[in-house]
Amino acid sequence: MATLRTPLPVNPGKGLGFMILGASLHDILTRLKAQPHLYPKIDVTYSSSQPLVAPVVLALPHNGVRLRFDGPDQRLRLIEVLNFARTPLTYKDVDLVKPQDENDAELMSAESTKPNGPAFRQVYHKLFGPTFPGEYLQPKEQSTYATGTYVLSYPGVAFSFPLRDSVWSEKADFVELLSTSAASPAKCLTIFNGSSWKDVREDLYTRPCPHPRSLALGGRGRDSSPDEIEFVKICGQGHIEMLRRSSPSFHLTLSETTTQDLVAELGPPDAIYRKNDRRLSIHKARTRSEEQPPYAGLPVQLDGVSDTDRSSVNNNTDESDFDDAPLAVNSSGISTECFYNYFHHGFDIFVSCPSSPSPGLVPSNTEEDQPPTSTITDRLVATKLLLHANIPGSYPFNRYRRSRWFLDPEQIWADDTTLDSESRFTVISTALQDAWRDTYANEEQAKSLQRAMVLNRGWGDSPGSSCELLGGWEESGDASKRNREGHVLDGTSALGNTELFGFPGLLFEVLKNDAVSCLTVY
């Protein structure tokens, strides 16, 4: 049974080893999966009904560590050490507990409940020093031998000591009480951002994070790494504003922003993916009907964006299924159209020849509000932006960092409705349908243009994983689908279908629980 024998330094208010508070779920999980010999099993627990609201919990049962991330931003908020025998810890180069006997099966068991943390004297007198009185949590059931928990807090770190309930008194000296045999060694250590556990637990998942999402920005390479994107503001007519953590915003204009601009502002892409898939081009025939408005293009706009994962999904479609539209090629006959994969930013950018700009987020009849015509014709430019939600249980989970976005409210409506990456699609769809209602000839046309296309994520290659997803809504829920090592086995029942819905300039990929898995802006 693998254990982590290299000590991890405890940094109060900052993190545990490389696990830094504020880091993204994508960065932490990627780092853990890269070391299977140290972290052989990873359990991811999430809400099946509200995966973007409820916290995401990442457990390392073989290491005795549990990590908690907030749902909307997927940033590390709390680190818990539950088994001190399986993860050696140091504070200022001093061991928190003496090295444990690896032959003690009960102590080293991942399910062990035997206290194996530092004693109160070790914490209070030798390592961290004096602190203010903590708080006592009474046991749920009262009895002669019931045990409560005394939480001793320091700035950024707290220890939980089991304490016999019969000896507890609010008037007692907690230092004297915890130094007696009525108190057991610490059963848990928590690392958080704040002055004390009592002060932060109410807003643990919503308070600002002082550390960046990217582990690279917190290390030696922060000077050479591009600033991270906080939010993406979608303004319509191909205009996109990327709000950055500490740098000025980057304004991306589809069919105008060049590849040189992308590299200068966002850094070089993590990967470049070339794909000539035109499987949905058959639907272009619908645009020849003069009965449809010029934007009636759900099928039209689906061309080339049917796959939200642009890094590792192989294309098994025969070339004869493609249309006759020419691709941009270089002198060697290789297609120059490609996707710039920015996994650490949470999005892909499709690079191709300029295309006609999309209309605004709402219809406009004035000439000055019409989208401008691109003047760049001799070089490749950004023409599509794919924003990934990184929802646990979805097909592309953990391939990208979660990207957060919102539709510019000034361009759509005057009320207080917020349409963003955390909104349910039914709310987004209702608002956009109301905005475009006057452009439809009748209700039948409106319904026909908003029909969904089904995308089966179970066909083709499935992503490998060393994680066991415990949420269950995108899985079959059948335990036989998982092996003993915690891997989710490939299969159509474990992935499920998604649906594609289109609006002018926007394409939504929606999961079964009404969450938006990917938004394509074109």
Short mmCIF file of C-alpha atoms in Angstrom, two decimals:
data_model
loop_
_atom_site.label_atom_id
_atom_site.label_comp_id
_atom_site.label_asym_id
_atom_site.label_seq_id
_atom_site.Cartn_x
_atom_site.Cartn_y
_atom_site.Cartn_z
CA MET A 1 0.00 0.00 0.00
CA ALA A 2 1.59 3.24 -1.16
CA THR A 3 2.17 6.01 1.36
CA LEU A 4 3.62 9.47 1.06
CA ARG A 5 6.95 9.38 2.90
CA THR A 6 8.29 12.77 1.75
CA PRO A 7 7.20 15.32 4.40
CA LEU A 8 4.87 18.09 3.28
CA PRO A 9 5.46 21.51 4.83
CA VAL A 10 2.48 23.10 6.59
CA ASN A 11 2.12 26.76 5.60
CA PRO A 12 -0.68 28.35 7.66
CA GLY A 13 -2.98 30.46 5.52
CA LYS A 14 -1.24 29.33 2.34
CA GLY A 15 -1.26 25.59 1.81
CA LEU A 16 0.21 22.13 2.28
CA GLY A 17 3.21 21.46 0.08
CA PHE A 18 2.25 22.22 -3.51
CA MET A 19 -1.46 22.32 -2.62
CA ILE A 20 -1.93 26.09 -2.37
CA LEU A 21 -5.18 27.69 -1.21
CA GLY A 22 -6.89 29.41 -4.14
CA ALA A 23 -5.41 27.03 -6.72
CA SER A 24 -7.82 25.70 -9.33
CA LEU A 25 -9.31 22.22 -9.21
CA HIS A 26 -7.78 21.59 -12.63
CA ASP A 27 -4.24 22.46 -11.50
CA ILE A 28 -4.41 20.44 -8.28
CA LEU A 29 -6.01 17.39 -9.86
CA THR A 30 -3.59 17.44 -12.79
CA ARG A 31 -0.64 17.56 -10.41
CA LEU A 32 -2.00 14.70 -8.31
CA LYS A 33 -2.72 12.51 -11.34
CA ALA A 34 0.84 13.03 -12.56
CA GLN A 35 2.11 11.21 -9.44
CA PRO A 36 0.10 7.95 -9.26
CA HIS A 37 2.80 6.29 -7.17
CA LEU A 38 2.21 8.87 -4.43
CA TYR A 39 -1.52 9.43 -4.92
CA PRO A 40 -2.89 6.08 -6.16
CA LYS A 41 -6.56 6.89 -5.59
CA ILE A 42 -8.54 10.10 -5.95
CA ASP A 43 -12.23 10.43 -5.13
CA VAL A 44 -14.17 13.41 -6.46
CA THR A 45 -17.49 14.09 -4.75
CA TYR A 46 -19.90 16.70 -6.14
CA SER A 47 -23.57 17.61 -6.15
CA SER A 48 -25.53 15.83 -8.87
CA SER A 49 -28.15 18.59 -9.05
CA GLN A 50 -26.04 21.69 -8.42
CA PRO A 51 -22.47 20.98 -9.54
CA LEU A 52 -21.73 24.69 -10.03
CA VAL A 53 -23.11 25.80 -6.67
CA ALA A 54 -22.25 23.13 -4.11
CA PRO A 55 -18.60 22.54 -3.11
CA VAL A 56 -16.47 19.91 -4.85
CA VAL A 57 -14.60 17.60 -2.46
CA LEU A 58 -11.43 15.84 -3.53
CA ALA A 59 -10.38 13.02 -1.18
CA LEU A 60 -7.04 11.20 -1.11
CA PRO A 61 -7.90 8.15 1.04
CA HIS A 62 -4.43 6.59 0.77
CA ASN A 63 -2.83 9.83 1.97
CA GLY A 64 -5.29 10.88 4.65
CA VAL A 65 -5.94 14.25 3.01
CA ARG A 66 -9.17 15.92 1.90
CA LEU A 67 -9.45 19.07 -0.24
CA ARG A 68 -12.53 21.25 -0.57
CA PHE A 69 -13.19 23.53 -3.56
CA ASP A 70 -15.98 26.04 -4.08
CA GLY A 71 -18.47 25.21 -6.84
CA PRO A 72 -18.66 28.39 -8.95
CA ASP A 73 -14.92 29.06 -9.30
CA GLN A 74 -13.50 25.62 -8.37
CA ARG A 75 -10.73 27.05 -6.18
CA LEU A 76 -9.14 25.31 -3.22
CA ARG A 77 -10.66 26.70 -0.02
CA LEU A 78 -9.87 24.18 2.71
CA ILE A 79 -7.19 21.54 3.29
CA GLU A 80 -7.84 18.81 5.87
CA VAL A 81 -5.34 16.25 7.13
CA LEU A 82 -7.31 13.34 8.61
CA ASN A 83 -4.57 10.72 9.05
CA PHE A 84 -1.18 12.00 10.22
CA ALA A 85 0.40 8.55 9.86
CA ARG A 86 -0.07 8.47 6.09
CA THR A 87 1.18 11.98 5.35
CA PRO A 88 4.31 13.14 7.25
CA LEU A 89 4.06 16.87 8.00
CA THR A 90 6.59 19.49 9.02
CA TYR A 91 6.27 23.04 10.33
CA LYS A 92 9.38 25.20 9.98
CA ASP A 93 11.38 22.01 9.29
CA VAL A 94 10.16 20.34 12.51
CA ASP A 95 8.05 17.16 12.36
CA LEU A 96 4.50 17.56 13.64
CA VAL A 97 4.51 13.94 14.77
CA LYS A 98 7.24 11.33 15.03
CA PRO A 99 7.59 8.98 12.05
CA GLN A 100 4.97 6.24 12.34
CA ASP A 101 5.54 2.49 12.33
CA GLU A 102 4.54 1.34 8.85
CA ASN A 103 3.93 -2.18 10.21
CA ASP A 104 1.06 -0.93 12.38
CA ALA A 105 -1.79 -2.00 10.10
CA GLU A 106 -4.50 -0.26 12.16
CA LEU A 107 -2.62 3.02 12.28
CA MET A 108 -1.69 3.01 8.60
CA SER A 109 -5.14 1.98 7.39
CA ALA A 110 -6.90 4.56 5.25
CA GLU A 111 -10.07 3.94 7.28
CA SER A 112 -8.31 4.21 10.66
CA THR A 113 -10.06 6.35 13.29
CA LYS A 114 -7.28 6.01 15.86
CA PRO A 115 -5.93 9.49 16.80
CA ASN A 116 -2.40 9.78 15.46
CA GLY A 117 -1.82 13.52 15.35
CA PRO A 118 0.33 15.76 17.53
CA ALA A 119 -0.51 16.11 21.21
CA PHE A 120 -1.72 19.42 22.59
CA ARG A 121 1.58 20.05 24.37
CA GLN A 122 3.48 19.56 21.11
CA VAL A 123 1.28 22.06 19.29
CA TYR A 124 0.84 24.68 22.01
CA HIS A 125 4.22 24.65 23.73
CA LYS A 126 6.71 23.57 21.05
CA LEU A 127 5.44 24.28 17.54
CA PHE A 128 2.91 27.09 17.21
CA GLY A 129 2.93 28.71 20.63
CA PRO A 130 0.12 30.36 22.65
CA THR A 131 -3.12 31.45 21.05
CA PHE A 132 -6.59 32.63 22.01
CA PRO A 133 -9.11 30.14 23.45
CA GLY A 134 -10.82 28.01 20.84
CA GLU A 135 -14.32 26.58 20.78
CA TYR A 136 -15.77 23.35 22.10
CA LEU A 137 -18.17 21.30 19.96
CA GLN A 138 -20.38 19.04 22.00
CA PRO A 139 -21.00 15.42 20.91
CA LYS A 140 -24.22 14.68 19.06
CA GLU A 141 -25.20 12.04 21.60
CA GLN A 142 -24.83 12.52 25.35
CA SER A 143 -23.42 9.67 27.44
CA THR A 144 -20.87 9.04 30.17
CA TYR A 145 -18.14 8.22 27.67
CA ALA A 146 -19.16 10.70 24.94
CA THR A 147 -16.35 12.64 23.32
CA GLY A 148 -16.60 16.21 22.06
CA THR A 149 -14.12 18.20 19.96
CA TYR A 150 -12.06 21.20 20.97
CA VAL A 151 -10.96 23.31 17.98
CA LEU A 152 -7.78 25.23 18.64
CA SER A 153 -7.26 27.95 16.03
CA TYR A 154 -4.25 29.91 14.87
CA PRO A 155 -4.18 32.33 11.92
CA GLY A 156 -4.56 30.09 8.88
CA VAL A 157 -4.50 26.73 10.68
CA ALA A 158 -6.55 24.84 13.28
CA PHE A 159 -6.29 21.56 15.21
CA SER A 160 -9.20 19.41 16.42
CA PHE A 161 -8.62 17.57 19.71
CA PRO A 162 -11.05 14.90 20.99
CA LEU A 163 -12.05 15.78 24.56
CA ARG A 164 -14.09 13.74 27.02
CA ASP A 165 -17.37 15.58 27.37
CA SER A 166 -17.77 14.84 31.08
CA VAL A 167 -14.76 17.03 32.00
CA TRP A 168 -15.67 20.02 29.87
CA SER A 169 -16.59 23.32 31.51
CA GLU A 170 -16.71 26.79 30.03
CA LYS A 171 -15.00 28.11 33.17
CA ALA A 172 -12.12 25.64 32.93
CA ASP A 173 -8.66 26.65 31.76
CA PHE A 174 -8.46 25.15 28.27
CA VAL A 175 -4.65 24.86 28.42
CA GLU A 176 -4.80 22.84 31.62
CA LEU A 177 -7.75 20.80 30.40
CA LEU A 178 -6.21 19.82 27.07
CA SER A 179 -2.96 18.90 28.78
CA THR A 180 -4.66 16.13 30.78
CA SER A 181 -5.40 12.55 29.79
CA ALA A 182 -9.01 13.57 29.06
CA ALA A 183 -7.81 14.97 25.74
CA SER A 184 -6.50 12.81 22.91
CA PRO A 185 -3.97 13.75 20.22
CA ALA A 186 -5.25 15.84 17.33
CA LYS A 187 -7.51 13.99 14.93
CA CYS A 188 -7.58 16.65 12.23
CA LEU A 189 -5.59 19.61 10.94
CA THR A 190 -7.21 22.24 8.72
CA ILE A 191 -5.53 24.94 6.65
CA PHE A 192 -7.58 27.94 5.54
CA ASN A 193 -7.33 31.61 4.68
CA GLY A 194 -8.32 33.71 7.68
CA SER A 195 -7.59 34.70 11.27
CA SER A 196 -9.38 31.73 12.88
CA TRP A 197 -11.62 28.84 11.92
CA LYS A 198 -14.58 30.36 13.74
CA ASP A 199 -14.28 33.58 11.71
CA VAL A 200 -13.94 32.00 8.26
CA ARG A 201 -16.27 29.03 8.26
CA GLU A 202 -19.38 31.10 7.48
CA ASP A 203 -17.94 32.57 4.25
CA LEU A 204 -15.25 29.98 3.57
CA TYR A 205 -16.33 29.42 -0.04
CA THR A 206 -17.05 33.03 -0.98
CA ARG A 207 -14.28 35.15 0.52
CA PRO A 208 -11.60 36.53 -1.84
CA CYS A 209 -8.57 34.31 -2.47
CA PRO A 210 -5.17 35.98 -2.01
CA HIS A 211 -3.38 33.39 -4.12
CA PRO A 212 -3.77 32.80 -7.89
CA ARG A 213 -5.56 29.86 -9.50
CA SER A 214 -2.48 28.76 -11.40
CA LEU A 215 0.26 26.98 -9.49
CA ALA A 216 2.71 28.39 -12.03
CA LEU A 217 1.87 31.95 -11.01
CA GLY A 218 2.63 31.13 -7.40
CA GLY A 219 6.06 29.65 -8.13
CA ARG A 220 9.31 30.72 -9.70
CA GLY A 221 7.80 31.01 -13.17
CA ARG A 222 5.29 33.73 -12.24
CA ASP A 223 7.29 36.44 -14.07
CA SER A 224 7.16 34.54 -17.38
CA SER A 225 3.62 33.18 -17.05
CA PRO A 226 0.69 35.13 -18.54
CA ASP A 227 -1.77 36.68 -16.12
CA GLU A 228 -4.84 34.52 -15.47
CA ILE A 229 -8.30 35.36 -16.75
CA GLU A 230 -10.86 36.10 -14.01
CA PHE A 231 -13.97 36.54 -16.17
CA VAL A 232 -14.89 36.67 -19.86
CA LYS A 233 -17.40 39.38 -20.76
CA ILE A 234 -19.34 38.67 -23.96
CA CYS A 235 -20.47 41.92 -25.57
CA GLY A 236 -21.91 40.68 -28.89
CA GLN A 237 -20.93 41.35 -32.52
CA GLY A 238 -17.72 39.39 -31.95
CA HIS A 239 -16.47 41.67 -29.15
CA ILE A 240 -15.12 39.88 -26.06
CA GLU A 241 -13.45 41.41 -23.03
CA MET A 242 -11.20 39.21 -20.89
CA LEU A 243 -10.88 40.57 -17.35
CA ARG A 244 -7.52 39.63 -15.86
CA ARG A 245 -6.38 39.19 -12.27
CA SER A 246 -3.83 42.01 -12.09
CA SER A 247 -3.31 43.26 -15.66
CA PRO A 248 -5.55 45.45 -17.84
CA SER A 249 -8.32 43.69 -19.75
CA PHE A 250 -7.64 42.05 -23.09
CA HIS A 251 -10.16 42.91 -25.80
CA LEU A 252 -10.57 40.11 -28.32
CA THR A 253 -12.44 40.85 -31.55
CA LEU A 254 -13.43 37.83 -33.60
CA SER A 255 -12.27 37.93 -37.24
CA GLU A 256 -9.80 40.70 -36.35
CA THR A 257 -7.55 39.56 -33.48
CA THR A 258 -4.52 37.84 -34.98
CA THR A 259 -2.53 34.86 -33.74
CA GLN A 260 0.30 37.23 -32.83
CA ASP A 261 -2.11 39.16 -30.62
CA LEU A 262 -3.22 35.95 -28.91
CA VAL A 263 0.32 34.85 -28.10
CA ALA A 264 1.31 38.31 -26.90
CA GLU A 265 -1.70 38.68 -24.58
CA LEU A 266 -2.47 35.10 -23.50
CA GLY A 267 0.88 33.43 -23.95
CA PRO A 268 1.62 30.53 -26.28
CA PRO A 269 -1.14 27.89 -26.39
CA ASP A 270 -0.70 24.74 -24.35
CA ALA A 271 -1.43 22.74 -27.51
CA ILE A 272 -2.47 23.30 -31.12
CA TYR A 273 -5.11 20.98 -32.51
CA ARG A 274 -5.87 20.71 -36.21
CA LYS A 275 -9.20 19.24 -37.17
CA ASN A 276 -11.00 19.11 -40.50
CA ASP A 277 -14.29 17.76 -39.20
CA ARG A 278 -17.25 19.06 -41.23
CA ARG A 279 -19.85 16.48 -40.20
CA LEU A 280 -22.59 19.05 -39.62
CA SER A 281 -22.10 20.86 -42.89
CA ILE A 282 -25.11 19.03 -44.38
CA HIS A 283 -27.32 21.42 -42.41
CA LYS A 284 -26.02 24.36 -44.43
CA ALA A 285 -28.71 23.61 -46.99
CA ARG A 286 -31.24 25.10 -44.61
CA THR A 287 -29.77 28.57 -45.07
CA ARG A 288 -30.96 28.68 -48.65
CA SER A 289 -34.55 28.98 -47.51
CA GLU A 290 -35.71 32.57 -47.80
CA GLU A 291 -38.42 31.88 -45.23
CA GLN A 292 -35.89 31.92 -42.42
CA PRO A 293 -34.34 35.10 -41.00
CA PRO A 294 -30.66 35.63 -41.86
CA TYR A 295 -29.49 34.53 -38.43
CA ALA A 296 -31.61 31.35 -38.37
CA GLY A 297 -28.47 29.41 -38.06
CA LEU A 298 -28.38 26.88 -35.28
CA PRO A 299 -27.41 24.17 -37.77
CA VAL A 300 -25.32 26.64 -39.76
CA GLN A 301 -23.34 27.80 -36.77
CA LEU A 302 -22.83 24.23 -35.57
CA ASP A 303 -20.49 23.61 -38.46
CA GLY A 304 -17.02 23.07 -37.12
CA VAL A 305 -17.95 23.46 -33.46
CA SER A 306 -19.72 20.19 -32.74
CA ASP A 307 -16.96 19.00 -30.46
CA THR A 308 -16.19 21.04 -27.37
CA ASP A 309 -13.00 19.10 -26.72
CA ARG A 310 -10.32 20.16 -29.17
CA SER A 311 -7.35 18.35 -27.78
CA SER A 312 -7.77 14.58 -27.78
CA VAL A 313 -10.97 13.46 -29.48
CA ASN A 314 -10.09 11.59 -32.62
CA ASN A 315 -12.09 12.15 -35.77
CA ASN A 316 -13.28 8.89 -37.30
CA THR A 317 -15.49 10.48 -39.93
CA ASP A 318 -14.74 9.65 -43.51
CA GLU A 319 -13.54 12.61 -45.57
CA SER A 320 -16.29 11.96 -48.11
CA ASP A 321 -18.80 13.14 -45.52
CA PHE A 322 -17.39 16.64 -45.64
CA ASP A 323 -18.70 19.42 -47.79
CA ASP A 324 -16.84 20.98 -50.69
CA ALA A 325 -15.94 24.18 -48.86
CA PRO A 326 -12.19 24.73 -49.18
CA LEU A 327 -10.00 24.75 -46.11
CA ALA A 328 -7.21 27.24 -45.55
CA VAL A 329 -4.01 25.37 -46.39
CA ASN A 330 -0.34 26.26 -46.55
CA SER A 331 2.11 25.54 -49.35
CA SER A 332 2.50 21.97 -48.11
CA GLY A 333 -1.21 21.30 -48.40
CA ILE A 334 -1.69 21.13 -44.61
CA SER A 335 -4.69 22.89 -43.14
CA THR A 336 -3.70 26.06 -41.29
CA GLU A 337 -7.05 26.27 -39.52
CA CYS A 338 -6.58 25.07 -35.97
CA PHE A 339 -7.60 25.38 -32.36
CA TYR A 340 -5.37 27.11 -29.86
CA ASN A 341 -5.88 25.07 -26.66
CA TYR A 342 -5.44 27.14 -23.50
CA PHE A 343 -6.06 24.48 -20.86
CA HIS A 344 -4.80 26.68 -18.01
CA HIS A 345 -7.12 29.54 -19.05
CA GLY A 346 -10.12 27.26 -19.61
CA PHE A 347 -10.87 27.93 -23.26
CA ASP A 348 -10.02 27.19 -26.89
CA ILE A 349 -9.71 29.69 -29.73
CA PHE A 350 -10.42 28.63 -33.30
CA VAL A 351 -8.02 30.25 -35.76
CA SER A 352 -9.06 30.50 -39.41
CA CYS A 353 -9.73 32.95 -42.21
CA PRO A 354 -12.02 35.88 -41.30
CA SER A 355 -15.75 35.15 -41.36
CA SER A 356 -18.83 37.32 -41.29
CA PRO A 357 -19.28 38.84 -37.81
CA SER A 358 -22.20 37.61 -35.77
CA PRO A 359 -25.02 39.99 -34.81
CA GLY A 360 -25.33 41.52 -31.38
CA LEU A 361 -26.79 39.78 -28.36
CA VAL A 362 -30.11 41.41 -29.19
CA PRO A 363 -31.58 42.26 -32.62
CA SER A 364 -30.95 45.74 -33.98
CA ASN A 365 -32.48 47.54 -36.94
CA THR A 366 -30.22 50.59 -36.91
CA GLU A 367 -27.35 50.67 -39.34
CA GLU A 368 -24.81 51.92 -36.81
CA ASP A 369 -25.50 48.92 -34.58
CA GLN A 370 -24.81 46.39 -37.30
CA PRO A 371 -21.60 44.36 -36.93
CA PRO A 372 -18.65 45.78 -38.86
CA THR A 373 -17.17 43.91 -41.77
CA SER A 374 -13.71 42.51 -41.19
CA THR A 375 -10.95 44.10 -43.25
CA ILE A 376 -8.31 41.44 -42.62
CA THR A 377 -8.16 38.92 -45.42
CA ASP A 378 -4.52 37.87 -45.76
CA ARG A 379 -3.83 36.24 -42.40
CA LEU A 380 -5.35 33.91 -39.86
CA VAL A 381 -7.43 35.41 -37.08
CA ALA A 382 -9.49 34.24 -34.12
CA THR A 383 -13.02 33.38 -35.29
CA LYS A 384 -14.48 31.31 -32.42
CA LEU A 385 -14.02 31.13 -28.66
CA LEU A 386 -14.97 27.99 -26.70
CA LEU A 387 -15.39 28.50 -22.93
CA HIS A 388 -15.29 25.29 -20.86
CA ALA A 389 -17.12 24.80 -17.54
CA ASN A 390 -15.11 21.79 -16.27
CA ILE A 391 -18.17 20.21 -14.68
CA PRO A 392 -17.43 16.99 -12.71
CA GLY A 393 -18.93 14.00 -14.50
CA SER A 394 -19.00 15.68 -17.90
CA TYR A 395 -16.99 14.31 -20.81
CA PRO A 396 -14.14 16.86 -20.83
CA PHE A 397 -13.81 17.07 -17.02
CA ASN A 398 -10.34 18.24 -15.92
CA ARG A 399 -9.07 18.81 -19.43
CA TYR A 400 -9.47 22.55 -18.85
CA ARG A 401 -9.55 24.90 -15.93
CA ARG A 402 -13.04 26.23 -15.28
CA SER A 403 -13.71 29.38 -17.31
CA ARG A 404 -16.24 31.88 -15.96
CA TRP A 405 -18.18 34.19 -18.27
CA PHE A 406 -21.18 36.50 -18.37
CA LEU A 407 -23.27 38.15 -21.07
CA ASP A 408 -23.05 41.93 -21.07
CA PRO A 409 -26.32 42.98 -19.38
CA GLU A 410 -26.26 46.39 -21.06
CA GLN A 411 -26.58 44.68 -24.43
CA ILE A 412 -29.57 42.51 -23.55
CA TRP A 413 -32.01 43.74 -20.92
CA ALA A 414 -32.63 46.44 -18.38
CA ASP A 415 -33.70 44.31 -15.40
CA ASP A 416 -31.44 42.71 -12.81
CA THR A 417 -31.27 39.29 -14.50
CA THR A 418 -27.75 37.89 -14.59
CA LEU A 419 -26.79 35.44 -17.32
CA ASP A 420 -23.46 33.85 -16.57
CA SER A 421 -21.58 30.57 -16.40
CA GLU A 422 -23.42 29.56 -13.21
CA SER A 423 -26.91 30.18 -14.63
CA ARG A 424 -29.11 27.27 -15.60
CA PHE A 425 -29.63 27.04 -19.33
CA THR A 426 -33.42 27.29 -19.03
CA VAL A 427 -32.94 30.77 -17.54
CA ILE A 428 -30.51 31.78 -20.27
CA SER A 429 -32.68 30.35 -23.03
CA THR A 430 -35.82 32.09 -21.78
CA ALA A 431 -34.09 35.48 -21.66
CA LEU A 432 -32.54 35.15 -25.13
CA GLN A 433 -35.77 33.89 -26.68
CA ASP A 434 -37.60 36.90 -25.26
CA ALA A 435 -34.94 39.21 -26.67
CA TRP A 436 -35.31 37.73 -30.20
CA ARG A 437 -39.05 37.04 -30.09
CA ASP A 438 -40.01 39.89 -32.44
CA THR A 439 -37.74 38.58 -35.19
CA TYR A 440 -39.61 35.28 -35.55
CA ALA A 441 -42.45 35.05 -38.06
CA ASN A 442 -44.54 32.99 -35.63
CA GLU A 443 -44.29 30.68 -32.64
CA GLU A 444 -43.80 27.62 -34.82
CA GLN A 445 -40.72 29.14 -36.41
CA ALA A 446 -39.39 30.11 -32.99
CA LYS A 447 -39.76 26.54 -31.74
CA SER A 448 -38.22 25.02 -34.86
CA LEU A 449 -35.15 27.22 -34.61
CA GLN A 450 -34.58 26.34 -30.96
CA ARG A 451 -34.63 22.58 -31.38
CA ALA A 452 -31.66 20.87 -29.76
CA MET A 453 -29.13 18.68 -31.51
CA VAL A 454 -27.97 15.67 -29.49
CA LEU A 455 -24.26 15.07 -29.10
CA ASN A 456 -23.36 11.57 -27.87
CA ARG A 457 -20.24 11.78 -25.73
CA GLY A 458 -20.12 8.01 -25.38
CA TRP A 459 -19.05 7.41 -28.98
CA GLY A 460 -15.39 7.47 -29.78
CA ASP A 461 -12.51 7.76 -27.36
CA SER A 462 -13.21 8.29 -23.67
CA PRO A 463 -10.83 10.21 -21.43
CA GLY A 464 -8.60 8.15 -19.20
CA SER A 465 -8.88 8.88 -15.52
CA SER A 466 -7.44 7.95 -12.14
CA CYS A 467 -10.39 9.61 -10.41
CA GLU A 468 -13.53 8.06 -9.07
CA LEU A 469 -16.48 10.40 -9.57
CA LEU A 470 -18.98 10.01 -6.77
CA GLY A 471 -21.66 12.44 -7.89
CA GLY A 472 -23.47 10.05 -10.18
CA TRP A 473 -25.77 12.14 -12.39
CA GLU A 474 -23.68 11.77 -15.56
CA GLU A 475 -22.84 8.17 -14.70
CA SER A 476 -24.92 5.06 -14.63
CA GLY A 477 -24.46 4.77 -10.87
CA ASP A 478 -23.60 1.09 -11.27
CA ALA A 479 -20.67 0.22 -9.02
CA SER A 480 -19.70 -2.57 -11.38
CA LYS A 481 -18.64 0.05 -13.91
CA ARG A 482 -15.70 0.98 -11.70
CA ASN A 483 -12.69 -1.14 -10.92
CA ARG A 484 -10.99 -1.50 -7.54
CA GLU A 485 -8.41 1.16 -8.31
CA GLY A 486 -11.04 3.88 -8.53
CA HIS A 487 -10.97 4.30 -12.31
CA VAL A 488 -14.16 5.15 -14.16
CA LEU A 489 -14.42 2.56 -16.89
CA ASP A 490 -15.07 3.65 -20.45
CA GLY A 491 -18.55 3.13 -21.77
CA THR A 492 -21.52 4.97 -23.17
CA SER A 493 -23.56 4.67 -19.96
CA ALA A 494 -20.85 6.54 -18.01
CA LEU A 495 -20.79 9.59 -20.28
CA GLY A 496 -24.29 10.32 -21.51
CA ASN A 497 -25.48 12.75 -24.15
CA THR A 498 -25.36 16.50 -24.25
CA GLU A 499 -27.55 18.86 -26.28
CA LEU A 500 -26.58 21.78 -28.48
CA PHE A 501 -28.68 24.95 -28.57
CA GLY A 502 -27.91 27.90 -30.79
CA PHE A 503 -28.60 31.64 -30.69
CA PRO A 504 -27.08 34.37 -32.87
CA GLY A 505 -23.40 34.42 -32.02
CA LEU A 506 -23.75 31.85 -29.22
CA LEU A 507 -23.79 28.05 -29.05
CA PHE A 508 -24.52 26.25 -25.77
CA GLU A 509 -23.65 22.65 -24.94
CA VAL A 510 -25.99 21.62 -22.14
CA LEU A 511 -25.80 18.66 -19.78
CA LYS A 512 -28.67 16.62 -18.41
CA ASN A 513 -28.96 18.70 -15.25
CA ASP A 514 -29.39 21.97 -17.20
CA ALA A 515 -25.81 23.15 -16.63
CA VAL A 516 -23.87 24.70 -19.52
CA SER A 517 -20.80 22.55 -20.18
CA CYS A 518 -19.39 24.70 -22.98
CA LEU A 519 -20.24 28.05 -24.56
CA THR A 520 -19.03 28.79 -28.07
CA VAL A 521 -18.90 32.45 -29.11
CA TYR A 522 -18.59 33.12 -32.85
#
